[in-house]
């Protein structure tokens, strides 16, 4: 096993655990932004952006994104926490470059108005559903009480009020400030051609 690290001129940090004996390659972009980085007015924007990433970019539609991952046989997903937003995939090594291209495209979503309104409703439903699920709701209530007034006390999903009030322009501004290469780490593990 070989641990590698480099930083590109644009600030993107790349780290990898390379193991030529593995049969898969796992790749992920870790964006250093989550609920703790949001103002009260923007609470939930990081998670909302995670949803928007799968709605397509300037060069791909939502269908292109989904078909792209499926055609590569990639196991892919994303998640948002209080401290980061992560887009990742696992694929056979010969498709690592193609899946990396797809993942990179997720970091540059088109942020179309129609998609924004559709996903706003999806997230509002998610907030209601989570409030009905005691294990998730209890965790968020405990965090809010324990970290009262601290950024880690914010709900990753945001609130009904913050999501309803969020504008597309505010999301675009947040994305421009938080999704630059200097605020992202590309991590890889498995059979990885670090120098290729």
Short mmCIF file of C-alpha atoms in Angstrom, two decimals:
data_model
loop_
_atom_site.label_atom_id
_atom_site.label_comp_id
_atom_site.label_asym_id
_atom_site.label_seq_id
_atom_site.Cartn_x
_atom_site.Cartn_y
_atom_site.Cartn_z
CA UNK A 1 0.00 0.00 0.00
CA UNK A 2 1.27 3.42 -0.96
CA UNK A 3 -0.01 6.69 0.52
CA UNK A 4 0.30 9.68 -1.81
CA UNK A 5 -0.49 13.38 -1.55
CA UNK A 6 -0.09 16.40 -3.79
CA UNK A 7 -1.59 19.82 -4.27
CA UNK A 8 -2.33 21.31 -7.68
CA UNK A 9 -1.53 24.91 -8.58
CA UNK A 10 -5.24 25.81 -8.25
CA UNK A 11 -5.21 24.63 -4.61
CA UNK A 12 -6.97 21.27 -5.04
CA UNK A 13 -5.49 18.76 -2.59
CA UNK A 14 -5.30 15.15 -3.83
CA UNK A 15 -4.71 12.26 -1.44
CA UNK A 16 -4.73 8.55 -2.21
CA UNK A 17 -4.20 5.17 -0.68
CA UNK A 18 -2.96 3.18 -3.67
CA UNK A 19 -3.13 -0.60 -3.62
CA UNK A 20 -2.52 -2.44 -6.89
CA UNK A 21 -4.00 -5.64 -5.47
CA UNK A 22 -7.48 -4.17 -5.18
CA UNK A 23 -10.19 -4.77 -7.78
CA UNK A 24 -11.92 -1.39 -7.51
CA UNK A 25 -11.15 2.30 -7.37
CA UNK A 26 -12.99 4.59 -4.95
CA UNK A 27 -12.94 8.33 -5.65
CA UNK A 28 -14.58 11.23 -3.88
CA UNK A 29 -14.61 15.00 -3.78
CA UNK A 30 -14.79 16.26 -0.20
CA UNK A 31 -15.98 19.87 -0.18
CA UNK A 32 -15.12 21.60 3.07
CA UNK A 33 -18.57 23.03 3.58
CA UNK A 34 -21.57 21.96 5.58
CA UNK A 35 -24.21 23.22 7.99
CA UNK A 36 -21.64 24.81 10.32
CA UNK A 37 -20.52 27.13 7.51
CA UNK A 38 -24.00 28.51 6.85
CA UNK A 39 -25.55 31.67 8.22
CA UNK A 40 -29.01 31.23 9.80
CA UNK A 41 -30.56 32.61 6.60
CA UNK A 42 -28.67 30.06 4.49
CA UNK A 43 -29.21 27.09 6.80
CA UNK A 44 -29.62 24.01 4.60
CA UNK A 45 -27.97 25.45 1.47
CA UNK A 46 -25.09 22.91 1.47
CA UNK A 47 -27.51 19.99 1.48
CA UNK A 48 -29.70 21.75 -1.10
CA UNK A 49 -26.62 22.15 -3.34
CA UNK A 50 -25.91 18.43 -2.98
CA UNK A 51 -29.37 17.78 -4.46
CA UNK A 52 -28.82 20.33 -7.24
CA UNK A 53 -25.55 18.68 -8.28
CA UNK A 54 -27.47 15.67 -9.59
CA UNK A 55 -29.78 17.88 -11.67
CA UNK A 56 -27.04 18.39 -14.26
CA UNK A 57 -24.36 20.84 -15.33
CA UNK A 58 -23.85 23.14 -18.29
CA UNK A 59 -22.81 20.09 -20.34
CA UNK A 60 -25.01 17.32 -18.84
CA UNK A 61 -28.68 16.91 -18.03
CA UNK A 62 -29.84 15.06 -14.91
CA UNK A 63 -30.51 12.07 -17.14
CA UNK A 64 -26.97 12.29 -18.58
CA UNK A 65 -25.53 12.26 -15.05
CA UNK A 66 -27.52 9.21 -13.96
CA UNK A 67 -26.95 7.30 -17.21
CA UNK A 68 -23.27 8.18 -17.08
CA UNK A 69 -22.78 6.60 -13.66
CA UNK A 70 -24.99 3.63 -14.57
CA UNK A 71 -23.15 2.96 -17.83
CA UNK A 72 -19.89 2.70 -15.87
CA UNK A 73 -21.38 0.34 -13.29
CA UNK A 74 -20.49 2.85 -10.61
CA UNK A 75 -21.81 2.70 -7.09
CA UNK A 76 -22.19 6.43 -6.44
CA UNK A 77 -23.82 8.79 -3.99
CA UNK A 78 -23.38 11.98 -2.00
CA UNK A 79 -24.00 13.23 1.51
CA UNK A 80 -23.86 16.43 3.51
CA UNK A 81 -22.83 16.72 7.14
CA UNK A 82 -22.26 19.61 9.48
CA UNK A 83 -18.66 19.88 8.24
CA UNK A 84 -18.52 18.67 4.66
CA UNK A 85 -20.34 17.72 1.47
CA UNK A 86 -19.06 14.62 -0.28
CA UNK A 87 -19.62 13.24 -3.79
CA UNK A 88 -18.21 9.75 -4.31
CA UNK A 89 -18.18 6.65 -6.50
CA UNK A 90 -16.66 3.18 -6.58
CA UNK A 91 -15.92 1.66 -9.96
CA UNK A 92 -13.69 -0.91 -11.66
CA UNK A 93 -10.30 0.72 -12.31
CA UNK A 94 -10.59 0.96 -16.08
CA UNK A 95 -13.50 3.43 -15.60
CA UNK A 96 -11.84 5.54 -12.91
CA UNK A 97 -11.03 8.43 -15.25
CA UNK A 98 -14.56 8.52 -16.64
CA UNK A 99 -16.15 8.43 -13.19
CA UNK A 100 -13.78 11.15 -12.01
CA UNK A 101 -14.96 13.34 -14.88
CA UNK A 102 -18.59 12.77 -13.87
CA UNK A 103 -17.86 13.53 -10.21
CA UNK A 104 -16.02 16.72 -11.18
CA UNK A 105 -19.03 17.80 -13.21
CA UNK A 106 -21.24 17.43 -10.12
CA UNK A 107 -19.21 20.20 -8.49
CA UNK A 108 -20.36 22.61 -11.22
CA UNK A 109 -24.16 22.27 -11.27
CA UNK A 110 -26.19 24.34 -13.72
CA UNK A 111 -28.47 25.61 -10.91
CA UNK A 112 -31.46 26.04 -13.20
CA UNK A 113 -34.54 27.85 -11.76
CA UNK A 114 -36.97 24.99 -12.51
CA UNK A 115 -34.70 22.43 -10.84
CA UNK A 116 -34.28 24.78 -7.87
CA UNK A 117 -38.03 24.95 -7.23
CA UNK A 118 -38.48 21.20 -7.70
CA UNK A 119 -35.70 20.38 -5.24
CA UNK A 120 -36.93 22.99 -2.76
CA UNK A 121 -40.16 20.97 -2.49
CA UNK A 122 -38.23 17.69 -2.20
CA UNK A 123 -36.21 19.13 0.70
CA UNK A 124 -39.28 20.57 2.43
CA UNK A 125 -40.81 17.07 2.27
CA UNK A 126 -37.55 15.62 3.61
CA UNK A 127 -37.67 18.02 6.58
CA UNK A 128 -41.25 16.94 7.36
CA UNK A 129 -40.38 13.25 7.00
CA UNK A 130 -37.32 13.55 9.24
CA UNK A 131 -39.40 15.29 11.92
CA UNK A 132 -41.59 12.15 11.90
CA UNK A 133 -38.62 9.79 12.41
CA UNK A 134 -37.67 9.86 16.11
CA UNK A 135 -34.06 8.59 15.76
CA UNK A 136 -33.17 11.37 13.30
CA UNK A 137 -35.26 14.02 14.98
CA UNK A 138 -33.86 13.18 18.44
CA UNK A 139 -30.31 13.46 17.14
CA UNK A 140 -30.96 16.89 15.65
CA UNK A 141 -32.75 18.09 18.80
CA UNK A 142 -29.82 16.94 20.96
CA UNK A 143 -27.30 18.63 18.67
CA UNK A 144 -29.30 21.87 18.71
CA UNK A 145 -29.48 21.86 22.52
CA UNK A 146 -25.91 20.74 23.13
CA UNK A 147 -24.39 23.15 20.60
CA UNK A 148 -26.89 25.94 21.31
CA UNK A 149 -25.68 29.07 19.52
CA UNK A 150 -22.70 27.24 17.99
CA UNK A 151 -22.49 26.48 14.24
CA UNK A 152 -22.52 22.72 14.94
CA UNK A 153 -26.03 23.11 16.33
CA UNK A 154 -27.50 23.82 12.90
CA UNK A 155 -29.65 21.23 11.17
CA UNK A 156 -28.06 19.90 7.97
CA UNK A 157 -31.42 19.99 6.18
CA UNK A 158 -32.10 23.56 7.28
CA UNK A 159 -35.49 24.64 8.54
CA UNK A 160 -38.80 25.02 6.81
CA UNK A 161 -38.34 28.78 7.02
CA UNK A 162 -34.74 28.91 5.77
CA UNK A 163 -35.46 26.62 2.80
CA UNK A 164 -38.61 28.53 1.82
CA UNK A 165 -36.76 31.86 2.02
CA UNK A 166 -33.60 30.72 0.18
CA UNK A 167 -33.13 32.37 -3.21
CA UNK A 168 -31.36 30.91 -6.20
CA UNK A 169 -29.02 33.92 -6.26
CA UNK A 170 -28.05 33.27 -2.62
CA UNK A 171 -27.33 29.63 -3.50
CA UNK A 172 -25.21 30.67 -6.49
CA UNK A 173 -23.24 33.09 -4.31
CA UNK A 174 -22.66 30.41 -1.64
CA UNK A 175 -21.54 27.95 -4.31
CA UNK A 176 -19.10 30.48 -5.78
CA UNK A 177 -17.59 31.16 -2.33
CA UNK A 178 -17.42 27.57 -1.00
CA UNK A 179 -16.86 25.28 -4.01
CA UNK A 180 -13.50 26.55 -5.27
CA UNK A 181 -10.57 24.16 -5.70
CA UNK A 182 -8.85 25.49 -2.55
CA UNK A 183 -11.81 24.26 -0.49
CA UNK A 184 -11.97 20.75 -2.00
CA UNK A 185 -10.04 17.52 -1.43
CA UNK A 186 -10.03 14.72 -3.99
CA UNK A 187 -9.54 11.43 -2.16
CA UNK A 188 -8.98 8.05 -3.78
CA UNK A 189 -8.43 4.52 -2.52
CA UNK A 190 -7.94 1.08 -4.04
CA UNK A 191 -6.34 0.47 -7.41
CA UNK A 192 -5.43 4.07 -8.21
CA UNK A 193 -2.98 5.30 -10.85
CA UNK A 194 -1.84 8.35 -8.91
CA UNK A 195 0.64 9.54 -11.54
CA UNK A 196 -1.55 8.77 -14.56
#
